[in-house]
C-alpha cells in the first residue's frame, strides 16, 4: 500500500533516471519534505534507490581576499628585498607590521629565499609565488590540487563547507492503486469523524527528517544559572558590585601587601583615576599592614600608601564585592555569593582569558570553622555532578588555613577549580566584622569546561552555531 505522495512520486519521475531532491520537487509538484519522506519509503519497498552525496565547497576567507588584492606577505617582502638587497630587521619593522613581517619571514625561510644573520635579512634565491594564483582560481570556483588546498586551509586563507545532496532514482513502477490514507490528523477530521473506516499512514522513525533547531539557553549561561540556583537553595543572598573598584577593596582590605606581585601593572588593569576611601577603615587597614595593629600579627613591616589604595582598578576577583558587603553588614549571620566578571592581564590560551567569570561566596557566623567550609564546598560540587572532591593546602594573603578544591574527571584526573579558606583576623578586625568568615572563589569557566566536555575555554564565547545546536539542553 502506498501513500498519496509515494504514488505521485512514482507517477511523476521517470524510471531509471536520477533526480536531485530539488529536481524531483519541480517534477512531482510536492514539497521537498514529502519527496524526501516518500523516497525513503519507496526505497524500503524496493521501488526506488536513494543516494546521499557529500559535496565540498571552498571559499576564500577575508584575509585571503585581502592578499588577493595586496599580495601575500612573503610576496610583498620578497619584492621589497629585491629592490634593496640586504635589510636589517629594525628597518623592516618600519615598513611592515609585526604580524605581516612574521608571516613573510617564516614563508620565505621555508622556501629557502632568504637568510637571516645578526639581525640582517638577505635575499639568497629567486622563488615563485603560485599561492595567489590558486587563491584566484578558488575565488572563481575552479579546482586546485588537494595539497594546495590543504596548505591554504592551514593558513586560514581558504575555508571548507560541506553540504549533502540527496538523489532519488525510480527502479520499477508497480501498478499503483491510490487509496485514501490519512497522513495528518487535523481538528476538522476529528470533529467531522471522517477518520472512521479510514487507514492511517504508518510512520517510520528511521526515516531522516528535517532538523529543527529550537531556541534554548546558552550552555554556559545554563551552568551559571545552575550554580546560582544551588546557592539560593542553600539560603545564600546574591550580591553584585561594580567592575571598577578602588584598590582599597580589591587589595588592601584583604591584607594584600602593596608590593605584592599580583598588584603589578603586568597583572592588573589600572585606571588613571583615584577616589576617596573610608577614612576610619583606611586608618585601621594602614596600621594592620604596617605593624599588625590589635590583630596579634606583625603586619607587613612596610609603609602603607593611601594613594595606592585610592587608585581604581578593573577588579581582579569578586572578593572585592564580598568584602565590601561584609564591611557594610558586619553582624553575623551573613551568607552571600556573587557570580560576575573579573579581569586580569592573562595571556590567552585554552585555559586562560583576560576576562572570565568567578563564583565568590562568604559565610559570616560565630561558630563556623574550616570543616564547615569543606562540607559546604563538597555539597556544592556534589550538586554540580562531581562526586570525587579533594582539597589541597594552598596559600592566599587573606585566608588561613587555605585550600584549593579539586574534582576528579575521567580522562583528565584531578582538576583544580579555585581557592578557599577562612579570613584572617588582619582582614576582619580592621573592618569591624564580628565572627569568623568562610570564603571561596571558583572559576565558573573551568567548571563549565568540565561539565560540557570542552578542552578550550575560548569555545564558551565563540559564536559557533553548530556547537550550540549540538549541545544538549539537559546535561546528564
XYZ file of C-alpha atoms in Angstrom:
476
model
C 0.000 0.000 0.000
C 1.280 3.425 -0.969
C 0.611 6.856 0.446
C -0.607 9.541 -1.967
C 2.786 11.258 -2.152
C 4.564 7.915 -2.796
C 2.196 7.266 -5.665
C 2.694 10.780 -7.023
C 6.499 10.364 -6.950
C 6.218 7.050 -8.843
C 3.907 8.525 -11.451
C 5.878 11.759 -11.940
C 9.507 10.568 -12.085
C 10.920 8.616 -14.991
C 12.049 5.070 -14.298
C 15.860 4.698 -14.240
C 16.580 8.449 -14.209
C 18.352 10.041 -11.234
C 16.821 13.207 -9.758
C 18.083 15.570 -7.114
C 15.521 16.453 -4.430
C 15.154 19.935 -5.979
C 14.521 18.434 -9.431
C 12.056 15.888 -8.039
C 10.177 18.669 -6.250
C 9.661 20.562 -9.534
C 8.567 17.472 -11.469
C 6.274 15.915 -8.841
C 4.996 19.310 -7.612
C 5.076 18.321 -3.944
C 7.241 19.674 -1.124
C 10.864 18.671 -0.522
C 9.902 17.111 2.807
C 7.278 14.938 1.072
C 9.787 13.967 -1.645
C 12.397 13.038 0.956
C 9.994 11.054 3.100
C 8.397 9.329 0.095
C 11.776 8.443 -1.447
C 12.934 6.596 1.684
C 9.587 4.801 1.987
C 9.838 3.690 -1.661
C 13.411 2.552 -1.072
C 12.270 0.272 1.762
C 9.637 -1.218 -0.557
C 12.187 -1.813 -3.317
C 10.720 0.713 -5.779
C 13.459 3.350 -5.550
C 17.094 3.939 -4.756
C 18.221 6.893 -2.593
C 21.800 8.127 -2.704
C 23.438 10.681 -0.399
C 26.426 12.599 -1.755
C 28.567 14.894 0.393
C 29.860 17.839 -1.633
C 32.723 20.050 -0.503
C 32.871 23.706 -1.443
C 35.772 26.082 -0.851
C 35.741 29.831 -0.428
C 38.433 32.440 0.088
C 38.439 33.985 3.579
C 38.510 37.723 4.260
C 42.275 37.513 4.874
C 42.689 35.573 1.631
C 40.730 38.219 -0.312
C 42.967 40.920 1.142
C 46.045 39.016 -0.011
C 44.487 38.679 -3.473
C 44.367 42.467 -3.717
C 47.591 43.400 -1.905
C 49.738 40.328 -2.475
C 50.800 37.698 0.043
C 53.047 38.918 2.921
C 56.009 36.836 1.663
C 55.453 38.119 -1.877
C 55.499 41.757 -0.749
C 58.595 41.239 1.422
C 60.348 39.466 -1.452
C 59.736 42.425 -3.768
C 60.919 44.805 -1.047
C 64.171 42.865 -0.572
C 64.645 42.548 -4.334
C 64.839 46.336 -4.598
C 67.111 46.838 -1.588
C 69.168 43.647 -1.203
C 70.124 43.332 2.476
C 67.855 44.993 5.042
C 68.018 44.975 8.852
C 65.071 43.665 10.851
C 64.727 47.072 12.525
C 64.320 48.698 9.126
C 61.776 46.083 8.009
C 59.668 46.744 11.124
C 59.274 50.337 9.942
C 57.708 49.177 6.665
C 55.726 46.088 7.763
C 53.555 45.478 10.823
C 54.768 42.817 13.245
C 52.273 40.120 12.208
C 52.787 40.577 8.469
C 56.562 40.572 8.858
C 56.475 37.395 10.951
C 54.365 35.568 8.352
C 56.515 36.799 5.467
C 59.851 35.856 7.088
C 58.518 32.411 8.017
C 57.386 31.566 4.484
C 60.448 32.995 2.760
C 62.659 30.919 5.074
C 60.608 27.830 4.253
C 61.060 28.485 0.548
C 64.804 28.998 1.117
C 64.628 32.501 -0.364
C 66.264 34.415 2.496
C 68.989 34.177 5.073
C 68.760 35.932 8.448
C 72.041 36.575 10.222
C 72.855 39.005 13.045
C 69.626 40.915 12.579
C 70.041 41.343 8.812
C 67.787 39.752 6.173
C 69.428 38.847 2.870
C 67.811 37.548 -0.332
C 69.647 34.400 -1.490
C 67.318 32.761 -4.026
C 64.634 33.686 -6.528
C 61.304 31.891 -5.919
C 57.818 31.721 -7.433
C 54.588 32.595 -5.621
C 51.779 30.496 -7.067
C 49.565 30.694 -3.958
C 47.993 33.927 -5.167
C 47.076 32.297 -8.494
C 45.481 29.383 -6.669
C 43.510 31.774 -4.437
C 42.182 33.443 -7.569
C 41.129 30.084 -9.043
C 39.303 29.150 -5.824
C 37.566 32.548 -5.778
C 36.373 31.790 -9.331
C 35.047 28.386 -8.235
C 37.694 26.361 -10.088
C 39.524 23.252 -8.881
C 43.056 23.300 -7.483
C 45.323 20.422 -6.331
C 44.423 18.824 -2.971
C 47.835 19.532 -1.387
C 47.495 23.248 -2.267
C 44.015 23.354 -0.726
C 45.351 21.746 2.430
C 48.104 24.364 2.740
C 45.776 27.301 2.090
C 43.296 25.942 4.656
C 46.084 25.606 7.204
C 46.979 29.248 6.626
C 43.284 30.147 7.072
C 43.164 31.716 3.615
C 40.531 29.230 2.446
C 37.531 27.752 4.279
C 35.759 24.492 3.524
C 31.989 23.972 3.590
C 30.196 20.661 3.317
C 26.685 20.141 2.012
C 24.734 16.967 1.453
C 22.875 16.312 -1.796
C 20.272 13.535 -1.935
C 19.359 11.837 -5.220
C 16.411 9.527 -5.902
C 16.036 7.050 -8.782
C 12.902 5.001 -9.542
C 13.905 1.354 -10.030
C 10.491 -0.032 -11.058
C 6.910 1.141 -11.228
C 4.150 -1.110 -9.881
C 0.511 -0.781 -10.688
C -0.426 1.951 -8.249
C -3.839 1.981 -6.682
C -4.498 5.211 -4.874
C -6.274 4.548 -1.651
C -7.295 7.323 0.711
C -4.926 7.263 3.675
C -4.902 9.835 6.446
C -1.421 11.300 6.812
C -2.265 14.277 9.059
C -4.912 14.094 11.760
C -6.437 17.599 11.728
C -9.047 19.099 14.111
C -11.539 19.123 11.201
C -11.128 15.379 10.613
C -11.604 14.668 14.334
C -14.709 16.901 14.658
C -16.349 15.555 11.482
C -15.420 11.944 12.408
C -14.407 11.396 8.788
C -11.497 9.290 10.070
C -13.838 6.396 10.747
C -13.178 3.459 8.445
C -10.043 5.096 7.004
C -6.481 3.896 7.162
C -3.705 5.923 8.790
C -0.253 6.337 7.313
C 2.430 4.433 9.197
C 5.468 6.459 10.186
C 8.935 5.007 10.250
C 11.092 6.707 12.871
C 14.237 5.622 10.987
C 13.468 7.874 8.024
C 15.615 11.061 8.108
C 13.578 14.154 8.856
C 14.333 17.810 8.507
C 16.292 19.065 11.520
C 14.521 21.700 13.582
C 16.579 23.781 15.991
C 14.542 25.370 18.728
C 15.659 28.234 20.900
C 17.437 27.353 24.137
C 19.589 28.890 26.829
C 23.320 29.071 26.008
C 25.104 26.087 27.663
C 27.395 28.398 29.641
C 24.508 30.561 30.839
C 22.659 27.399 31.838
C 25.577 26.326 34.070
C 25.771 29.800 35.641
C 22.051 29.581 36.405
C 22.570 26.120 37.894
C 25.289 27.461 40.227
C 23.069 30.385 41.221
C 20.121 28.063 41.936
C 22.233 25.825 44.207
C 23.402 28.706 46.411
C 19.954 30.303 46.564
C 18.514 26.943 47.664
C 21.223 26.792 50.359
C 19.935 30.068 51.804
C 22.516 32.485 50.350
C 21.850 36.058 49.220
C 23.121 37.071 45.775
C 25.048 40.361 45.672
C 26.517 42.477 42.876
C 29.175 45.176 42.598
C 30.925 47.454 40.134
C 33.507 46.142 37.666
C 35.736 49.079 38.600
C 36.857 49.086 42.244
C 39.298 51.100 44.371
C 42.491 49.165 45.091
C 41.444 49.513 48.741
C 38.621 46.969 48.347
C 40.343 44.877 45.699
C 43.666 44.503 47.578
C 44.261 46.485 50.790
C 41.164 45.487 52.748
C 42.141 41.878 52.031
C 45.540 42.329 53.704
C 47.335 42.058 50.386
C 50.664 43.936 50.705
C 51.137 46.926 48.428
C 54.311 45.408 46.973
C 52.634 42.049 46.223
C 53.437 40.773 42.665
C 49.724 40.378 41.879
C 49.342 44.162 42.165
C 51.948 44.876 39.479
C 50.930 46.555 36.219
C 51.599 43.326 34.309
C 48.932 41.505 36.353
C 46.278 44.166 36.929
C 44.385 46.655 34.738
C 44.831 50.041 36.446
C 42.876 53.196 35.658
C 44.460 56.625 35.815
C 41.809 57.781 38.277
C 41.629 57.988 42.082
C 38.707 58.067 44.527
C 38.302 58.610 48.245
C 38.100 55.622 50.586
C 36.519 55.458 54.093
C 38.979 57.294 56.367
C 38.203 55.357 59.550
C 38.625 51.993 57.815
C 41.683 53.183 55.887
C 43.446 54.133 59.131
C 42.825 50.713 60.668
C 43.900 48.912 57.481
C 47.042 51.074 57.361
C 48.029 50.152 60.926
C 47.303 46.466 60.310
C 49.528 46.471 57.198
C 52.364 48.303 58.937
C 52.536 46.645 62.376
C 49.540 44.328 62.810
C 47.528 46.788 64.960
C 45.455 44.766 67.505
C 45.281 41.569 65.474
C 48.293 39.890 67.060
C 50.098 39.991 63.718
C 53.340 41.816 62.928
C 51.873 43.189 59.669
C 53.991 43.533 56.524
C 56.510 45.922 58.138
C 56.324 48.406 55.280
C 54.968 51.908 54.667
C 51.318 51.824 53.582
C 50.450 54.467 50.960
C 46.822 55.618 50.887
C 47.230 56.904 47.321
C 47.871 53.361 46.116
C 44.685 52.293 47.881
C 42.722 55.116 46.192
C 43.636 54.113 42.621
C 40.866 52.440 40.594
C 41.343 49.020 39.015
C 39.301 46.594 36.962
C 38.545 44.127 39.743
C 40.781 41.057 39.676
C 38.345 38.991 41.761
C 34.813 39.316 43.059
C 36.186 39.197 46.634
C 36.254 42.988 46.261
C 32.444 42.807 46.273
C 32.011 40.299 49.111
C 34.483 42.014 51.478
C 32.732 45.389 50.977
C 29.399 43.667 51.656
C 30.739 42.261 54.937
C 32.161 45.660 55.946
C 28.668 47.115 55.457
C 26.978 44.121 57.169
C 29.436 43.136 59.931
C 26.968 41.437 62.271
C 26.527 37.653 61.929
C 24.924 35.636 60.484
C 25.564 36.510 56.831
C 25.592 34.206 53.788
C 26.252 35.846 50.418
C 27.558 34.934 46.973
C 28.450 36.778 43.778
C 28.704 35.476 40.196
C 30.285 38.058 37.941
C 33.055 39.057 35.544
C 36.663 39.727 36.647
C 39.722 40.965 34.743
C 43.410 40.043 34.766
C 46.348 40.558 32.426
C 46.436 36.931 31.289
C 47.852 35.590 28.035
C 45.042 33.999 26.018
C 45.338 30.215 25.788
C 42.992 27.175 26.103
C 42.678 27.604 29.897
C 43.219 31.364 30.451
C 41.448 34.550 29.351
C 41.934 38.211 30.387
C 38.288 38.348 31.465
C 36.317 35.498 32.943
C 33.527 34.724 35.411
C 34.062 33.925 39.073
C 31.776 32.490 41.732
C 32.612 34.082 45.069
C 30.965 33.314 48.396
C 31.234 34.131 52.118
C 29.672 32.840 55.309
C 29.928 35.003 58.446
C 28.977 33.440 61.757
C 30.302 32.955 65.288
C 30.525 29.169 65.407
C 31.723 28.197 61.907
C 35.083 26.662 61.095
C 37.253 25.021 58.499
C 35.262 21.770 58.451
C 32.079 23.714 57.625
C 33.850 25.310 54.650
C 34.975 21.930 53.275
C 31.500 20.458 53.800
C 29.808 23.391 52.039
C 32.112 23.151 49.014
C 31.765 19.383 48.844
C 27.978 19.772 48.863
C 28.117 22.345 46.048
C 30.343 20.176 43.836
C 28.144 17.151 44.527
C 25.063 19.077 43.359
C 27.021 20.044 40.206
C 27.670 16.353 39.489
C 31.226 15.965 40.825
C 31.281 13.140 43.354
C 35.050 12.865 43.836
C 36.304 16.025 45.575
C 39.536 16.649 47.449
C 41.287 19.675 48.970
C 44.972 20.557 48.692
C 46.643 23.011 51.087
C 47.034 26.439 49.474
C 48.247 29.937 50.259
C 46.403 33.253 49.930
C 47.346 36.524 51.715
C 43.880 36.910 53.239
C 42.902 33.370 54.370
C 44.408 30.910 56.840
C 44.000 27.981 56.633
C 43.656 27.959 52.833
C 42.855 25.174 50.355
C 42.473 24.616 46.625
C 39.465 22.382 45.847
C 39.942 19.758 43.123
C 37.463 17.451 41.386
C 38.233 14.202 39.611
C 37.268 13.992 35.946
C 37.603 10.766 33.976
C 40.348 11.124 31.388
C 41.726 14.342 32.916
C 42.464 13.306 36.503
C 42.288 15.863 39.322
C 41.423 19.401 38.188
C 41.832 22.481 40.431
C 38.812 24.822 40.402
C 39.683 27.758 42.668
C 40.666 28.703 46.201
C 39.047 28.824 49.619
C 39.833 29.479 53.257
C 38.976 31.268 56.495
C 39.562 35.047 56.535
C 42.493 36.079 58.723
C 41.984 38.471 61.644
C 44.055 41.003 59.673
C 41.076 41.156 57.255
C 38.120 41.045 59.638
C 39.306 43.134 62.617
C 40.035 46.440 60.770
C 36.610 46.295 59.084
C 34.761 45.590 62.349
C 33.491 42.204 61.142
C 32.273 40.217 64.150
C 32.755 36.457 63.845
C 34.574 34.048 61.558
C 34.327 34.278 57.767
C 34.480 31.308 55.407
C 35.331 32.416 51.854
C 35.838 30.838 48.455
C 36.326 31.824 44.817
C 35.723 29.394 41.952
C 36.302 29.771 38.216
C 32.956 29.080 36.551
C 34.523 28.925 33.087
C 36.724 25.991 34.061
C 33.746 24.353 35.796
C 31.715 24.747 32.589
C 34.532 23.256 30.507
C 34.433 20.095 32.611
C 30.623 19.881 32.558
C 30.459 20.357 28.774
C 33.486 18.212 27.943
C 35.464 21.070 26.362
C 39.244 21.314 26.139
C 39.389 25.008 25.249
C 37.898 27.769 27.426
C 37.528 30.025 24.375
C 34.818 27.749 22.956
C 32.413 29.095 25.582
C 32.487 32.539 23.948
C 32.681 31.677 20.216
C 29.550 32.194 18.056
C 29.727 28.556 16.885
C 26.139 27.829 15.817
C 26.934 24.172 15.059
C 28.237 23.540 18.571
C 25.342 25.439 20.172
C 22.825 23.353 18.217
C 24.512 20.050 19.064
C 24.974 20.712 22.789
C 22.130 19.026 24.728
C 19.725 21.250 26.606
C 19.996 18.944 29.603
C 23.400 17.610 30.701
C 23.267 14.184 32.330
